[in-house]
Coordinates of C-alpha atoms in Angstrom, one line a residue:
X1 CA 11.9 17.4 -12.1
X2 CA 12.7 13.9 -13.4
X3 CA 12.3 10.7 -11.4
X4 CA 16.0 10.5 -10.5
X5 CA 16.1 14.0 -9.1
X6 CA 12.9 13.2 -7.2
X7 CA 14.4 10.1 -5.7
X8 CA 17.6 12.0 -4.7
X9 CA 15.4 14.7 -3.1
X10 CA 13.4 12.0 -1.2
X11 CA 16.6 10.5 0.2
X12 CA 17.4 13.8 2.0
X13 CA 14.2 13.6 4.0
X14 CA 15.0 12.0 7.4
X15 CA 12.0 9.6 7.3
X16 CA 13.0 8.4 3.8
X17 CA 16.7 7.8 4.3
X18 CA 16.1 4.1 4.9
X19 CA 13.6 3.7 2.1
X20 CA 14.9 0.6 0.4
X21 CA 12.7 1.1 -2.7
X22 CA 14.0 4.7 -3.2
X23 CA 17.6 3.4 -2.9
X24 CA 17.0 0.6 -5.3
X25 CA 15.4 2.9 -7.9
X26 CA 18.4 5.2 -7.5
X27 CA 20.8 2.3 -8.3
X28 CA 18.9 0.9 -11.3
X29 CA 19.0 2.6 -14.7
X30 CA 15.4 3.1 -16.1
X31 CA 14.3 2.6 -19.6
X32 CA 14.4 5.2 -22.4
X33 CA 12.3 8.4 -22.7
X34 CA 9.4 6.9 -24.6
X35 CA 9.0 3.9 -22.4
X36 CA 9.2 6.0 -19.2
X37 CA 6.5 8.3 -20.5
X38 CA 4.2 5.3 -21.3
X39 CA 4.9 4.0 -17.7
X40 CA 4.0 7.3 -16.2
X41 CA 0.7 7.5 -18.1
X42 CA -0.3 3.9 -17.2
X43 CA 0.6 4.4 -13.5
X44 CA -1.3 7.7 -13.4
X45 CA -4.4 5.9 -14.9
X46 CA -4.1 3.1 -12.3
X47 CA -3.6 5.4 -9.4
X48 CA -6.7 7.5 -10.2
X49 CA -9.1 4.6 -10.7
X50 CA -8.8 2.3 -7.8
X51 CA -11.9 0.3 -6.7
X52 CA -11.9 -1.1 -3.1
X53 CA -13.6 -4.4 -2.4
X54 CA -16.6 -4.2 -0.1
X55 CA -15.3 -6.0 3.0
X56 CA -15.5 -5.0 6.7
X57 CA -14.2 -7.1 9.5
X58 CA -14.7 -5.1 12.7
X59 CA -15.1 -1.6 14.2
X60 CA -12.5 0.0 11.7
X61 CA -15.1 -0.8 9.0
X62 CA -17.3 1.9 10.4
X63 CA -14.6 4.5 9.8
X64 CA -14.0 3.1 6.3
X65 CA -17.7 3.6 5.6
X66 CA -17.5 7.1 7.0
X67 CA -14.7 7.9 4.5
X68 CA -17.2 7.3 1.7
X69 CA -19.8 9.7 3.0
X70 CA -20.2 13.3 1.7
X71 CA -18.4 14.7 4.8
X72 CA -15.0 13.1 3.8
X73 CA -15.8 12.4 0.1
X74 CA -13.3 9.8 -1.0
X75 CA -14.9 10.1 -4.4
X76 CA -12.7 13.2 -5.0
X77 CA -9.8 10.8 -5.6
X78 CA -11.6 8.2 -7.8
X79 CA -12.1 5.7 -4.9
X80 CA -15.9 6.0 -4.6
X81 CA -16.8 2.7 -6.3
X82 CA -16.8 0.0 -3.6
X83 CA -17.3 -3.2 -5.5
X84 CA -19.4 -6.1 -4.2
X85 CA -17.4 -8.6 -6.2
X86 CA -13.6 -9.0 -5.6
X87 CA -13.2 -9.7 -9.3
X88 CA -14.1 -6.1 -10.0
X89 CA -11.8 -4.6 -7.3
X90 CA -8.1 -3.9 -7.1
X91 CA -7.7 -2.7 -3.5
X92 CA -8.5 -4.6 -0.3
X93 CA -8.9 -2.6 2.9
X94 CA -8.4 -5.0 5.8
X95 CA -10.5 -3.0 8.3
X96 CA -10.4 -4.7 11.7
X97 CA -9.0 -7.7 13.5
X98 CA -8.7 -10.9 11.5
X99 CA -9.7 -14.0 13.4
X100 CA -8.2 -17.3 12.5
X101 CA -11.7 -18.5 11.4
X102 CA -12.0 -15.5 9.1
X103 CA -8.4 -15.7 7.7
X104 CA -9.2 -18.2 4.9
X105 CA -12.1 -16.1 3.8
X106 CA -9.9 -13.0 3.6
X107 CA -7.3 -14.9 1.6
X108 CA -10.0 -16.2 -0.7
X109 CA -11.2 -12.7 -1.4
X110 CA -7.7 -11.5 -2.1
X111 CA -7.0 -14.4 -4.5
X112 CA -10.2 -13.6 -6.4
X113 CA -9.0 -10.1 -7.1
X114 CA -7.3 -9.6 -10.5
X115 CA -3.8 -8.3 -10.8
X116 CA -2.5 -5.7 -10.1
X117 CA -3.9 -5.4 -6.6
X118 CA -3.0 -3.7 -3.4
X119 CA -3.8 -4.1 0.3
X120 CA -4.2 -1.5 3.1
X121 CA -4.0 -2.8 6.6
X122 CA -6.4 -0.5 8.5
X123 CA -6.0 -0.2 12.3
X124 CA -3.8 -1.7 15.0
X125 CA -5.7 -5.0 15.1
X126 CA -5.3 -5.6 11.3
X127 CA -1.6 -4.5 11.4
X128 CA -0.4 -6.3 14.5
X129 CA -3.3 -7.9 16.4
X130 CA -3.8 -4.8 18.5
X131 CA -4.9 -5.6 22.0
X132 CA -6.0 -9.1 21.0
X133 CA -2.8 -10.9 21.7
X134 CA -4.5 -14.4 21.9
X135 CA -5.0 -17.6 20.1
X136 CA -8.2 -16.4 18.3
X137 CA -6.8 -13.4 16.4
X138 CA -4.1 -13.4 13.6
X139 CA -1.3 -11.1 14.8
X140 CA -1.2 -9.0 11.6
X141 CA -2.9 -9.3 8.2
X142 CA 0.6 -9.7 6.6
X143 CA 0.5 -13.3 7.8
X144 CA -2.3 -13.8 5.3
X145 CA -1.9 -11.3 2.4
X146 CA 1.0 -9.0 1.3
X147 CA 0.4 -5.5 2.8
X148 CA 1.3 -2.3 1.0
X149 CA 0.2 0.3 3.5
X150 CA 0.0 0.0 7.3
X151 CA -2.5 2.4 8.9
X152 CA -2.1 2.8 12.7
X153 CA -4.9 3.8 15.1
X154 CA -7.7 2.2 17.1
X155 CA -9.7 3.1 15.2
X156 CA -8.0 5.4 12.7
X157 CA -10.2 8.3 11.6
X158 CA -11.5 8.6 8.0
X159 CA -8.9 11.4 7.4
X160 CA -6.1 8.9 8.2
X161 CA -7.6 6.4 5.7
X162 CA -7.7 9.1 3.1
X163 CA -4.0 9.8 3.8
X164 CA -3.2 6.1 3.5
X165 CA -5.0 6.0 0.2
X166 CA -3.1 9.0 -1.1
X167 CA 0.2 7.4 -0.1
X168 CA -0.8 4.2 -1.9
X169 CA -1.6 6.4 -4.9
X170 CA 1.9 7.9 -4.8
X171 CA 3.4 4.4 -4.6
X172 CA 1.4 3.3 -7.7
X173 CA 2.4 6.4 -9.6
X174 CA 6.1 5.4 -9.2
X175 CA 5.6 1.7 -9.8
X176 CA 7.4 0.2 -12.8
X177 CA 5.2 -1.9 -15.1
X178 CA 7.6 -3.1 -17.7
X179 CA 10.7 -5.4 -17.8
X180 CA 13.0 -3.4 -15.5
X181 CA 10.6 -3.8 -12.6
X182 CA 12.2 -7.2 -12.0
X183 CA 15.6 -5.6 -11.7
X184 CA 14.3 -3.0 -9.3
X185 CA 12.6 -5.8 -7.2
X186 CA 15.9 -7.7 -7.0
X187 CA 17.7 -4.5 -5.9
X188 CA 15.1 -3.9 -3.2
X189 CA 15.4 -7.5 -2.0
X190 CA 19.2 -7.3 -1.9
X191 CA 19.0 -4.0 0.1
X192 CA 16.6 -5.5 2.5
X193 CA 18.9 -8.5 3.1
X194 CA 21.8 -6.1 3.9
X195 CA 19.7 -4.0 6.3
X196 CA 20.5 -4.1 10.0
X197 CA 17.9 -6.1 11.9
X198 CA 15.6 -4.0 14.1
X199 CA 16.7 -6.0 17.2
X200 CA 20.3 -4.9 16.7
X201 CA 19.5 -1.2 16.2
X202 CA 20.6 0.7 19.3
X203 CA 20.1 4.3 20.5
X204 CA 17.3 5.2 18.1
X205 CA 15.4 7.0 20.8
X206 CA 18.4 9.0 22.2

């Protein structure tokens, strides 16, 4: 199954029908055979050798640590190397609520990581502020860093973090790395601008 057939199949899944990235990939012609093969090899290598940065903010960090223990064994997927230096890491797991005092530190760690890099927002507090709807807590890590995967839960179990990591792996495996990635990014942005705002969507629960 080639990438175009895969994207067409994904669009028939109810949860993927509004996937702007899948629609954009469908509308953009990819490169030739040889370049596509090189892309797939490079993406496969990236997706199987991700190194998270050692950073825990609150109670979700305990679940993140548990995911690295033998019981859950995230080493199966090549994620076992938690790096103490952000300059050696390419994944940031924002595990816990982000206070306004901690926000500049989180951003500094993110800026110290080399490209390409990805972010997982772990837990309700990191994703939307959670129960801390007050002046002291940032209402979502996406106010500070660009988030690739949102992981719900309070706190999410280690199995949920493993699932989020595997979903990030699938995203990286389909990520373009050469010139046509700019064309795909423009198509995604155009599709997002045409999308109906959530506030105007009616009858979704009927």
